[in-house]
Amino acid sequence: MMEGAELLEAAPAAGAIVDTLRHLLSVLGALLASSAGQTAAQDASEARSLPALAKALRRLWFGTPLNPEVWDTKEQAIWLCRLLALTEGCRAGLVSFYGAAVLMVDALAVFAEYTLQDAGLPLDEAWATGAYAVQDMLRGRHWEQFQRWPADRRCGGGAALPLLSADRLPCAMRRAFDLEGVRLTKAQAAGLGVAMMMPGSMTLAMGGVGAAL
């Protein structure tokens, strides 16, 4: 009985962690005022999992020119490896929600520090407070339950999912085809719709979607 009550309390806490990280990434993208930043803000608004947020952050890093004198390229490589540990560990089912959240908030904080410094912008105190709040929630009373949940657990608000969305697929299929946080094109969504209607065609259709991505 106690375990059930704790589970009910832990779920909103996990949602708050994802929502806070979504907000932090969205604000950071807006502060950078670049095309990559705008895309990251949109991706963050649609993300419903930690790996999806990690992918959005990776794309933001890729699209943001950085001065190596501000952030050394070797340090960037180490940072990227930690971020990839989140996404690839999720695909392999090796990373928990807790571990993914720790990696994500750390990666986001480090990226914000260097990119804002490079842009000559101060790190907003309210933004830093949000990052500290995530760390506090991870150290809170639900940390054990967070370790039992997979990294790609769906939680938080986020935008309403389209009827044909990669997020509606079974977890095993999203992992197999690396579809976490992927926004399907109209053609890909149409292929997914056909696959859902035709028995035995799902693997072939998703293979085509995965190849196109």
mmCIF file of C-alpha atoms in Angstrom:
data_model
loop_
_atom_site.group_PDB
_atom_site.id
_atom_site.type_symbol
_atom_site.label_atom_id
_atom_site.label_comp_id
_atom_site.label_asym_id
_atom_site.label_seq_id
_atom_site.Cartn_x
_atom_site.Cartn_y
_atom_site.Cartn_z
ATOM 1 C CA MET A 1 0.000 0.000 0.000
ATOM 2 C CA MET A 2 2.838 2.317 0.931
ATOM 3 C CA GLU A 3 4.700 1.489 -2.287
ATOM 4 C CA GLY A 4 1.627 2.373 -4.361
ATOM 5 C CA ALA A 5 1.292 5.734 -2.617
ATOM 6 C CA GLU A 6 4.977 6.483 -3.134
ATOM 7 C CA LEU A 7 4.650 5.599 -6.812
ATOM 8 C CA LEU A 8 1.767 8.039 -7.189
ATOM 9 C CA GLU A 9 3.813 10.784 -5.559
ATOM 10 C CA ALA A 10 6.968 10.028 -7.557
ATOM 11 C CA ALA A 11 5.251 10.319 -10.945
ATOM 12 C CA PRO A 12 4.434 14.060 -10.621
ATOM 13 C CA ALA A 13 7.960 14.664 -9.303
ATOM 14 C CA ALA A 14 9.433 13.009 -12.402
ATOM 15 C CA GLY A 15 7.116 15.117 -14.537
ATOM 16 C CA ALA A 16 8.307 18.260 -12.766
ATOM 17 C CA ILE A 17 11.937 17.312 -13.492
ATOM 18 C CA VAL A 18 11.291 16.852 -17.220
ATOM 19 C CA ASP A 19 9.153 20.008 -17.412
ATOM 20 C CA THR A 20 11.843 22.069 -15.659
ATOM 21 C CA LEU A 21 14.546 20.777 -17.993
ATOM 22 C CA ARG A 22 12.295 21.502 -20.971
ATOM 23 C CA HIS A 23 11.845 25.049 -19.740
ATOM 24 C CA LEU A 24 15.577 25.546 -19.139
ATOM 25 C CA LEU A 25 16.470 24.358 -22.640
ATOM 26 C CA SER A 26 13.750 26.510 -24.176
ATOM 27 C CA VAL A 27 14.925 29.621 -22.320
ATOM 28 C CA LEU A 28 18.545 28.941 -23.251
ATOM 29 C CA GLY A 29 17.591 28.612 -26.915
ATOM 30 C CA ALA A 30 15.736 31.941 -26.738
ATOM 31 C CA LEU A 31 18.699 33.665 -25.036
ATOM 32 C CA LEU A 32 21.091 32.537 -27.764
ATOM 33 C CA ALA A 33 18.792 34.187 -30.328
ATOM 34 C CA SER A 34 19.939 31.992 -33.215
ATOM 35 C CA SER A 35 18.265 29.688 -35.701
ATOM 36 C CA ALA A 36 19.606 26.686 -33.769
ATOM 37 C CA GLY A 37 18.322 28.243 -30.539
ATOM 38 C CA GLN A 38 14.819 28.699 -31.949
ATOM 39 C CA THR A 39 14.789 25.091 -33.152
ATOM 40 C CA ALA A 40 15.935 23.890 -29.724
ATOM 41 C CA ALA A 41 13.169 25.874 -28.046
ATOM 42 C CA GLN A 42 10.587 24.257 -30.322
ATOM 43 C CA ASP A 43 12.072 20.786 -29.787
ATOM 44 C CA ALA A 44 12.002 21.338 -26.023
ATOM 45 C CA SER A 45 8.316 22.276 -26.107
ATOM 46 C CA GLU A 46 7.508 18.951 -27.807
ATOM 47 C CA ALA A 47 9.857 16.704 -25.802
ATOM 48 C CA ARG A 48 8.318 14.249 -23.360
ATOM 49 C CA SER A 49 11.397 12.338 -22.235
ATOM 50 C CA LEU A 50 14.978 12.912 -21.128
ATOM 51 C CA PRO A 51 16.583 11.288 -24.214
ATOM 52 C CA ALA A 52 14.479 13.535 -26.457
ATOM 53 C CA LEU A 53 15.767 16.577 -24.559
ATOM 54 C CA ALA A 54 19.334 15.266 -24.805
ATOM 55 C CA LYS A 55 18.996 14.967 -28.581
ATOM 56 C CA ALA A 56 17.656 18.521 -28.783
ATOM 57 C CA LEU A 57 20.613 19.770 -26.733
ATOM 58 C CA ARG A 58 23.050 17.874 -28.976
ATOM 59 C CA ARG A 59 21.538 19.520 -32.063
ATOM 60 C CA LEU A 60 21.824 22.918 -30.379
ATOM 61 C CA TRP A 61 25.503 22.278 -29.651
ATOM 62 C CA PHE A 62 26.084 21.196 -33.255
ATOM 63 C CA GLY A 63 24.401 24.352 -34.590
ATOM 64 C CA THR A 64 26.130 26.803 -32.225
ATOM 65 C CA PRO A 65 29.585 28.120 -33.257
ATOM 66 C CA LEU A 66 31.816 28.202 -30.173
ATOM 67 C CA ASN A 67 35.168 29.864 -29.606
ATOM 68 C CA PRO A 68 37.674 27.112 -28.614
ATOM 69 C CA GLU A 69 39.406 29.682 -26.398
ATOM 70 C CA VAL A 70 36.228 29.901 -24.332
ATOM 71 C CA TRP A 71 35.375 26.192 -24.376
ATOM 72 C CA ASP A 72 38.275 23.901 -25.260
ATOM 73 C CA THR A 73 37.499 21.361 -27.994
ATOM 74 C CA LYS A 74 38.754 18.477 -25.834
ATOM 75 C CA GLU A 75 36.396 19.517 -23.060
ATOM 76 C CA GLN A 76 33.581 19.699 -25.614
ATOM 77 C CA ALA A 77 34.392 16.134 -26.723
ATOM 78 C CA ILE A 78 34.188 14.898 -23.123
ATOM 79 C CA TRP A 79 30.904 16.771 -22.669
ATOM 80 C CA LEU A 80 29.490 15.212 -25.845
ATOM 81 C CA CYS A 81 30.523 11.716 -24.707
ATOM 82 C CA ARG A 82 28.549 12.173 -21.491
ATOM 83 C CA LEU A 83 25.520 13.308 -23.487
ATOM 84 C CA LEU A 84 25.843 10.320 -25.828
ATOM 85 C CA ALA A 85 26.069 8.053 -22.780
ATOM 86 C CA LEU A 86 22.546 9.209 -21.963
ATOM 87 C CA THR A 87 21.016 8.617 -25.405
ATOM 88 C CA GLU A 88 22.857 5.407 -26.256
ATOM 89 C CA GLY A 89 22.499 4.043 -22.721
ATOM 90 C CA CYS A 90 18.763 4.639 -23.031
ATOM 91 C CA ARG A 91 18.585 2.725 -26.321
ATOM 92 C CA ALA A 92 20.383 -0.198 -24.693
ATOM 93 C CA GLY A 93 18.143 -0.044 -21.625
ATOM 94 C CA LEU A 94 21.142 0.552 -19.350
ATOM 95 C CA VAL A 95 20.361 4.013 -17.952
ATOM 96 C CA SER A 96 17.691 4.782 -15.384
ATOM 97 C CA PHE A 97 15.538 7.896 -15.235
ATOM 98 C CA TYR A 98 17.671 9.053 -12.304
ATOM 99 C CA GLY A 99 20.958 8.585 -14.162
ATOM 100 C CA ALA A 100 19.624 10.242 -17.305
ATOM 101 C CA ALA A 101 18.355 13.252 -15.355
ATOM 102 C CA VAL A 102 21.710 13.676 -13.582
ATOM 103 C CA LEU A 103 23.541 13.570 -16.928
ATOM 104 C CA MET A 104 21.038 15.915 -18.578
ATOM 105 C CA VAL A 105 21.015 18.664 -15.963
ATOM 106 C CA ASP A 106 24.817 18.580 -15.767
ATOM 107 C CA ALA A 107 25.201 18.731 -19.568
ATOM 108 C CA LEU A 108 22.685 21.558 -19.828
ATOM 109 C CA ALA A 109 24.345 23.593 -17.080
ATOM 110 C CA VAL A 110 27.828 23.200 -18.603
ATOM 111 C CA PHE A 111 26.584 24.079 -22.083
ATOM 112 C CA ALA A 112 24.744 27.141 -20.793
ATOM 113 C CA GLU A 113 27.815 28.361 -18.897
ATOM 114 C CA TYR A 114 30.127 28.276 -21.916
ATOM 115 C CA THR A 115 27.700 29.341 -24.643
ATOM 116 C CA LEU A 116 26.439 32.349 -22.706
ATOM 117 C CA GLN A 117 30.005 33.292 -21.827
ATOM 118 C CA ASP A 118 30.934 33.021 -25.499
ATOM 119 C CA ALA A 119 27.963 35.221 -26.426
ATOM 120 C CA GLY A 120 28.874 37.781 -23.749
ATOM 121 C CA LEU A 121 25.680 37.127 -21.805
ATOM 122 C CA PRO A 122 25.352 36.566 -18.039
ATOM 123 C CA LEU A 123 23.939 33.328 -16.647
ATOM 124 C CA ASP A 124 20.487 34.281 -15.428
ATOM 125 C CA GLU A 125 19.987 33.682 -11.705
ATOM 126 C CA ALA A 126 16.466 32.331 -12.229
ATOM 127 C CA TRP A 127 17.813 29.869 -14.807
ATOM 128 C CA ALA A 128 20.485 28.633 -12.401
ATOM 129 C CA THR A 129 17.844 28.299 -9.674
ATOM 130 C CA GLY A 130 15.843 26.010 -11.972
ATOM 131 C CA ALA A 131 18.891 23.788 -12.528
ATOM 132 C CA TYR A 132 19.505 23.610 -8.762
ATOM 133 C CA ALA A 133 15.834 22.724 -8.247
ATOM 134 C CA VAL A 134 16.199 19.703 -10.545
ATOM 135 C CA GLN A 135 19.247 18.548 -8.593
ATOM 136 C CA ASP A 136 17.338 18.937 -5.322
ATOM 137 C CA MET A 137 14.418 16.879 -6.658
ATOM 138 C CA LEU A 138 16.825 14.141 -7.745
ATOM 139 C CA ARG A 139 18.296 14.034 -4.244
ATOM 140 C CA GLY A 140 14.828 14.029 -2.693
ATOM 141 C CA ARG A 141 12.726 11.228 -1.255
ATOM 142 C CA HIS A 142 11.873 9.654 -4.620
ATOM 143 C CA TRP A 143 15.435 8.990 -5.812
ATOM 144 C CA GLU A 144 15.083 5.231 -5.361
ATOM 145 C CA GLN A 145 11.948 5.101 -7.517
ATOM 146 C CA PHE A 146 13.672 7.245 -10.153
ATOM 147 C CA GLN A 147 16.382 4.574 -10.346
ATOM 148 C CA ARG A 148 13.778 1.890 -11.075
ATOM 149 C CA TRP A 149 12.259 3.739 -14.025
ATOM 150 C CA PRO A 150 13.859 3.639 -17.507
ATOM 151 C CA ALA A 151 15.522 6.758 -18.903
ATOM 152 C CA ASP A 152 12.918 7.127 -21.645
ATOM 153 C CA ARG A 153 9.927 7.210 -19.313
ATOM 154 C CA ARG A 154 7.220 9.511 -20.698
ATOM 155 C CA CYS A 155 6.345 12.279 -18.268
ATOM 156 C CA GLY A 156 5.840 16.006 -17.990
ATOM 157 C CA GLY A 157 3.494 18.223 -19.954
ATOM 158 C CA GLY A 158 4.762 18.953 -23.425
ATOM 159 C CA ALA A 159 2.725 19.685 -26.516
ATOM 160 C CA ALA A 160 -0.179 17.412 -27.448
ATOM 161 C CA LEU A 161 1.050 14.460 -29.482
ATOM 162 C CA PRO A 162 -0.048 14.178 -33.141
ATOM 163 C CA LEU A 163 -2.200 11.156 -33.911
ATOM 164 C CA LEU A 164 0.669 9.613 -35.905
ATOM 165 C CA SER A 165 3.774 10.230 -33.835
ATOM 166 C CA ALA A 166 6.922 8.259 -33.038
ATOM 167 C CA ASP A 167 6.135 8.873 -29.354
ATOM 168 C CA ARG A 168 3.029 6.682 -29.684
ATOM 169 C CA LEU A 169 5.083 3.645 -30.705
ATOM 170 C CA PRO A 170 6.008 0.914 -28.200
ATOM 171 C CA CYS A 171 9.143 1.614 -26.184
ATOM 172 C CA ALA A 172 11.050 -1.328 -27.712
ATOM 173 C CA MET A 173 10.367 -0.066 -31.238
ATOM 174 C CA ARG A 174 11.429 3.508 -30.433
ATOM 175 C CA ARG A 175 14.697 2.186 -29.022
ATOM 176 C CA ALA A 176 15.345 -0.229 -31.892
ATOM 177 C CA PHE A 177 14.922 2.446 -34.571
ATOM 178 C CA ASP A 178 16.298 5.342 -32.491
ATOM 179 C CA LEU A 179 13.062 7.322 -32.786
ATOM 180 C CA GLU A 180 13.216 9.036 -29.396
ATOM 181 C CA GLY A 181 12.253 12.671 -29.851
ATOM 182 C CA VAL A 182 12.037 12.352 -33.651
ATOM 183 C CA ARG A 183 9.528 14.570 -35.456
ATOM 184 C CA LEU A 184 8.124 12.586 -38.401
ATOM 185 C CA THR A 185 7.659 14.218 -41.783
ATOM 186 C CA LYS A 186 4.256 13.971 -43.475
ATOM 187 C CA ALA A 187 5.533 11.141 -45.679
ATOM 188 C CA GLN A 188 6.925 9.224 -42.697
ATOM 189 C CA ALA A 189 3.721 9.724 -40.715
ATOM 190 C CA ALA A 190 1.715 8.457 -43.696
ATOM 191 C CA GLY A 191 3.936 5.364 -43.874
ATOM 192 C CA LEU A 192 3.410 4.778 -40.168
ATOM 193 C CA GLY A 193 -0.348 5.067 -40.641
ATOM 194 C CA VAL A 194 -0.337 2.504 -43.437
ATOM 195 C CA ALA A 195 1.804 0.160 -41.310
ATOM 196 C CA MET A 196 -0.711 0.354 -38.477
ATOM 197 C CA MET A 197 -3.513 -0.669 -40.835
ATOM 198 C CA MET A 198 -1.692 -3.550 -42.558
ATOM 199 C CA PRO A 199 -0.778 -6.634 -40.493
ATOM 200 C CA GLY A 200 2.848 -7.680 -40.818
ATOM 201 C CA SER A 201 4.013 -4.433 -42.438
ATOM 202 C CA MET A 202 5.085 -2.537 -39.307
ATOM 203 C CA THR A 203 8.716 -3.775 -39.265
ATOM 204 C CA LEU A 204 9.198 -2.967 -42.948
ATOM 205 C CA ALA A 205 7.635 0.479 -42.607
ATOM 206 C CA MET A 206 9.612 1.399 -39.503
ATOM 207 C CA GLY A 207 12.793 0.185 -41.174
ATOM 208 C CA GLY A 208 12.088 2.676 -43.930
ATOM 209 C CA VAL A 209 11.443 5.469 -41.432
ATOM 210 C CA GLY A 210 14.652 4.630 -39.575
ATOM 211 C CA ALA A 211 16.672 4.598 -42.798
ATOM 212 C CA ALA A 212 15.245 7.965 -43.853
ATOM 213 C CA LEU A 213 16.221 9.466 -40.505
#
